[in-house]
mmCIF file with all atom_site columns, C-alpha atoms in Angstrom:
data_model
loop_
_atom_site.group_PDB
_atom_site.id
_atom_site.type_symbol
_atom_site.label_atom_id
_atom_site.label_alt_id
_atom_site.label_comp_id
_atom_site.label_asym_id
_atom_site.label_entity_id
_atom_site.label_seq_id
_atom_site.pdbx_PDB_ins_code
_atom_site.Cartn_x
_atom_site.Cartn_y
_atom_site.Cartn_z
_atom_site.occupancy
_atom_site.B_iso_or_equiv
_atom_site.pdbx_formal_charge
_atom_site.auth_seq_id
_atom_site.auth_comp_id
_atom_site.auth_asym_id
_atom_site.auth_atom_id
_atom_site.pdbx_PDB_model_num
ATOM 1  C CA . MET I 1 1  ? -13.411 -10.400 -15.250 1.00 0.00 ? 415 MET I CA 1
ATOM 2  C CA . LEU I 1 2  ? -14.372 -10.722 -11.496 1.00 0.00 ? 416 LEU I CA 1
ATOM 3  C CA . LYS I 1 3  ? -13.758 -13.985 -9.808  1.00 0.00 ? 417 LYS I CA 1
ATOM 4  C CA . THR I 1 4  ? -16.559 -14.926 -7.474  1.00 0.00 ? 418 THR I CA 1
ATOM 5  C CA . THR I 1 5  ? -17.693 -17.848 -5.128  1.00 0.00 ? 419 THR I CA 1
ATOM 6  C CA . ARG I 1 6  ? -20.719 -19.891 -5.751  1.00 0.00 ? 420 ARG I CA 1
ATOM 7  C CA . TYR I 1 7  ? -22.167 -18.274 -2.475  1.00 0.00 ? 421 TYR I CA 1
ATOM 8  C CA . PHE I 1 8  ? -21.636 -14.756 -4.011  1.00 0.00 ? 422 PHE I CA 1
ATOM 9  C CA . ASP I 1 9  ? -23.386 -15.773 -7.369  1.00 0.00 ? 423 ASP I CA 1
ATOM 10 C CA . GLY I 1 10 ? -26.203 -17.663 -5.713  1.00 0.00 ? 424 GLY I CA 1
ATOM 11 C CA . PHE I 1 11 ? -26.902 -15.610 -2.716  1.00 0.00 ? 425 PHE I CA 1
ATOM 12 C CA . ALA I 1 12 ? -24.939 -12.399 -1.900  1.00 0.00 ? 426 ALA I CA 1
ATOM 13 C CA . SER I 1 13 ? -25.241 -10.715 -5.228  1.00 0.00 ? 427 SER I CA 1
ATOM 14 C CA . GLN I 1 14 ? -29.065 -11.329 -5.079  1.00 0.00 ? 428 GLN I CA 1
ATOM 15 C CA . LYS I 1 15 ? -29.413 -10.115 -1.578  1.00 0.00 ? 429 LYS I CA 1
ATOM 16 C CA . HIS I 1 16 ? -27.488 -6.928  -2.465  1.00 0.00 ? 430 HIS I CA 1
ATOM 17 C CA . PRO I 1 17 ? -28.546 -6.197  -6.138  1.00 0.00 ? 431 PRO I CA 1
ATOM 18 C CA . GLU I 1 18 ? -27.707 -2.494  -5.682  1.00 0.00 ? 432 GLU I CA 1
ATOM 19 C CA . VAL I 1 19 ? -23.918 -3.290  -5.581  1.00 0.00 ? 433 VAL I CA 1
ATOM 20 C CA . LYS I 1 20 ? -22.435 -2.901  -9.055  1.00 0.00 ? 434 LYS I CA 1
ATOM 21 C CA . ARG I 1 21 ? -19.491 -5.148  -10.041 1.00 0.00 ? 435 ARG I CA 1
ATOM 22 C CA . GLU I 1 22 ? -17.636 -2.049  -11.204 1.00 0.00 ? 436 GLU I CA 1
ATOM 23 C CA . TRP I 1 23 ? -17.789 -0.723  -7.535  1.00 0.00 ? 437 TRP I CA 1
ATOM 24 C CA . ILE I 1 24 ? -16.375 -4.048  -6.274  1.00 0.00 ? 438 ILE I CA 1
ATOM 25 C CA . ARG I 1 25 ? -13.475 -3.743  -8.678  1.00 0.00 ? 439 ARG I CA 1
ATOM 26 C CA . TYR I 1 26 ? -12.891 -0.191  -7.618  1.00 0.00 ? 440 TYR I CA 1
ATOM 27 C CA . VAL I 1 27 ? -12.864 -1.058  -3.892  1.00 0.00 ? 441 VAL I CA 1
ATOM 28 C CA . LEU I 1 28 ? -10.379 -4.016  -4.457  1.00 0.00 ? 442 LEU I CA 1
ATOM 29 C CA . ALA I 1 29 ? -8.100  -1.611  -6.388  1.00 0.00 ? 443 ALA I CA 1
ATOM 30 C CA . ASN I 1 30 ? -8.489  1.396   -4.136  1.00 0.00 ? 444 ASN I CA 1
ATOM 31 C CA . PRO I 1 31 ? -9.381  0.329   -0.558  1.00 0.00 ? 445 PRO I CA 1
ATOM 32 C CA . VAL I 1 32 ? -9.351  2.764   2.261   1.00 0.00 ? 446 VAL I CA 1
ATOM 33 C CA . LYS I 1 33 ? -8.757  -0.268  4.642   1.00 0.00 ? 447 LYS I CA 1
ATOM 34 C CA . VAL I 1 34 ? -7.949  -3.942  4.320   1.00 0.00 ? 448 VAL I CA 1
ATOM 35 C CA . GLU I 1 35 ? -8.231  -6.399  7.163   1.00 0.00 ? 449 GLU I CA 1
ATOM 36 C CA . LYS I 1 36 ? -7.632  -10.138 7.452   1.00 0.00 ? 450 LYS I CA 1
ATOM 37 C CA . GLN I 1 37 ? -10.424 -12.030 9.229   1.00 0.00 ? 451 GLN I CA 1
ATOM 38 C CA . LEU I 1 38 ? -9.953  -14.908 11.512  1.00 0.00 ? 452 LEU I CA 1
ATOM 39 C CA . ASN I 1 39 ? -11.067 -17.340 8.790   1.00 0.00 ? 453 ASN I CA 1
ATOM 40 C CA . ASN I 1 40 ? -8.293  -15.813 6.550   1.00 0.00 ? 454 ASN I CA 1
ATOM 41 C CA . ARG I 1 41 ? -10.672 -14.037 4.338   1.00 0.00 ? 455 ARG I CA 1
ATOM 42 C CA . LEU I 1 42 ? -9.933  -10.451 3.494   1.00 0.00 ? 456 LEU I CA 1
ATOM 43 C CA . SER I 1 43 ? -12.228 -7.503  3.924   1.00 0.00 ? 457 SER I CA 1
ATOM 44 C CA . TYR I 1 44 ? -11.780 -4.396  1.866   1.00 0.00 ? 458 TYR I CA 1
ATOM 45 C CA . TRP I 1 45 ? -13.566 -1.122  2.489   1.00 0.00 ? 459 TRP I CA 1
ATOM 46 C CA . GLY I 1 46 ? -13.910 1.714   0.027   1.00 0.00 ? 460 GLY I CA 1
ATOM 47 C CA . ASN I 1 47 ? -16.293 4.800   -0.408  1.00 0.00 ? 461 ASN I CA 1
ATOM 48 C CA . ILE I 1 48 ? -18.456 4.850   -3.574  1.00 0.00 ? 462 ILE I CA 1
ATOM 49 C CA . GLU I 1 49 ? -19.092 8.506   -4.725  1.00 0.00 ? 463 GLU I CA 1
ATOM 50 C CA . GLU I 1 50 ? -21.872 7.283   -7.089  1.00 0.00 ? 464 GLU I CA 1
ATOM 51 C CA . ALA I 1 51 ? -23.655 5.793   -4.123  1.00 0.00 ? 465 ALA I CA 1
ATOM 52 C CA . GLU I 1 52 ? -23.609 9.054   -2.073  1.00 0.00 ? 466 GLU I CA 1
ATOM 53 C CA . GLY I 1 53 ? -20.349 8.223   -0.620  1.00 0.00 ? 467 GLY I CA 1
ATOM 54 C CA . ARG I 1 54 ? -21.558 5.073   1.163   1.00 0.00 ? 468 ARG I CA 1
ATOM 55 C CA . THR I 1 55 ? -18.945 2.499   2.269   1.00 0.00 ? 469 THR I CA 1
ATOM 56 C CA . LEU I 1 56 ? -18.829 -0.768  0.315   1.00 0.00 ? 470 LEU I CA 1
ATOM 57 C CA . ARG I 1 57 ? -17.278 -3.754  2.175   1.00 0.00 ? 471 ARG I CA 1
ATOM 58 C CA . VAL I 1 58 ? -15.962 -6.478  -0.108  1.00 0.00 ? 472 VAL I CA 1
ATOM 59 C CA . VAL I 1 59 ? -14.950 -9.847  1.434   1.00 0.00 ? 473 VAL I CA 1
ATOM 60 C CA . THR I 1 60 ? -12.687 -12.105 -0.675  1.00 0.00 ? 474 THR I CA 1
ATOM 61 C CA . LEU I 1 61 ? -11.253 -15.454 -0.104  1.00 0.00 ? 475 LEU I CA 1
ATOM 62 C CA . GLU I 1 62 ? -7.610  -15.594 1.152   1.00 0.00 ? 476 GLU I CA 1
ATOM 63 C CA . ASP I 1 63 ? -6.318  -15.141 -2.395  1.00 0.00 ? 477 ASP I CA 1
ATOM 64 C CA . GLY I 1 64 ? -7.514  -11.460 -2.287  1.00 0.00 ? 478 GLY I CA 1
ATOM 65 C CA . GLU I 1 65 ? -9.243  -11.850 -5.633  1.00 0.00 ? 479 GLU I CA 1
ATOM 66 C CA . THR I 1 66 ? -12.162 -14.133 -5.377  1.00 0.00 ? 480 THR I CA 1
ATOM 67 C CA . VAL I 1 67 ? -15.244 -12.139 -4.207  1.00 0.00 ? 481 VAL I CA 1
ATOM 68 C CA . HIS I 1 68 ? -17.289 -13.999 -1.549  1.00 0.00 ? 482 HIS I CA 1
ATOM 69 C CA . ASN I 1 69 ? -19.568 -11.032 -0.348  1.00 0.00 ? 483 ASN I CA 1
ATOM 70 C CA . ALA I 1 70 ? -20.106 -7.344  -0.964  1.00 0.00 ? 484 ALA I CA 1
ATOM 71 C CA . PHE I 1 71 ? -22.454 -4.998  0.814   1.00 0.00 ? 485 PHE I CA 1
ATOM 72 C CA . PHE I 1 72 ? -22.749 -1.559  2.077   1.00 0.00 ? 486 PHE I CA 1
ATOM 73 C CA . ASP I 1 73 ? -21.334 -1.316  5.577   1.00 0.00 ? 487 ASP I CA 1
ATOM 74 C CA . ARG I 1 74 ? -23.255 1.331   7.591   1.00 0.00 ? 488 ARG I CA 1
ATOM 75 C CA . ASN I 1 75 ? -21.246 0.633   10.774  1.00 0.00 ? 489 ASN I CA 1
ATOM 76 C CA . PHE I 1 76 ? -17.927 1.359   9.035   1.00 0.00 ? 490 PHE I CA 1
ATOM 77 C CA . TYR I 1 77 ? -19.332 4.522   7.475   1.00 0.00 ? 491 TYR I CA 1
ATOM 78 C CA . LYS I 1 78 ? -20.666 5.771   10.854  1.00 0.00 ? 492 LYS I CA 1
ATOM 79 C CA . ARG I 1 79 ? -17.073 4.977   12.326  1.00 0.00 ? 493 ARG I CA 1
ATOM 80 C CA . GLN I 1 80 ? -15.671 7.115   9.487   1.00 0.00 ? 494 GLN I CA 1
ATOM 81 C CA . GLN I 1 81 ? -17.914 9.992   10.353  1.00 0.00 ? 495 GLN I CA 1
ATOM 82 C CA . ARG I 1 82 ? -16.663 9.850   13.900  1.00 0.00 ? 496 ARG I CA 1
ATOM 83 C CA . GLY I 1 83 ? -13.047 9.841   12.725  1.00 0.00 ? 497 GLY I CA 1
ATOM 84 C CA . GLU I 1 84 ? -12.431 6.255   13.894  1.00 0.00 ? 498 GLU I CA 1
ATOM 85 C CA . GLU I 1 85 ? -11.738 4.777   10.457  1.00 0.00 ? 499 GLU I CA 1
ATOM 86 C CA . PRO I 1 86 ? -9.745  6.162   7.481   1.00 0.00 ? 500 PRO I CA 1
ATOM 87 C CA . GLN I 1 87 ? -11.475 8.236   4.895   1.00 0.00 ? 501 GLN I CA 1
#
């Protein structure tokens, strides 16, 4: 079961309904990059083949489990295409 914040349930998941929960679990288990934000939240990036290889960014609370936000990150994808981010 995916742990989520009230923000994710009430806003983020509705703003990005195309993001499947199975994709979130996949990115958390298989990130191409993980970065700690200044607010101690963690960002995970991963490519989703089913979504034409687009890059999904998942933001969790500092526990690394509770999902706060998830969306396709076009900027990361563009940096990947330029070789500036891991594939």
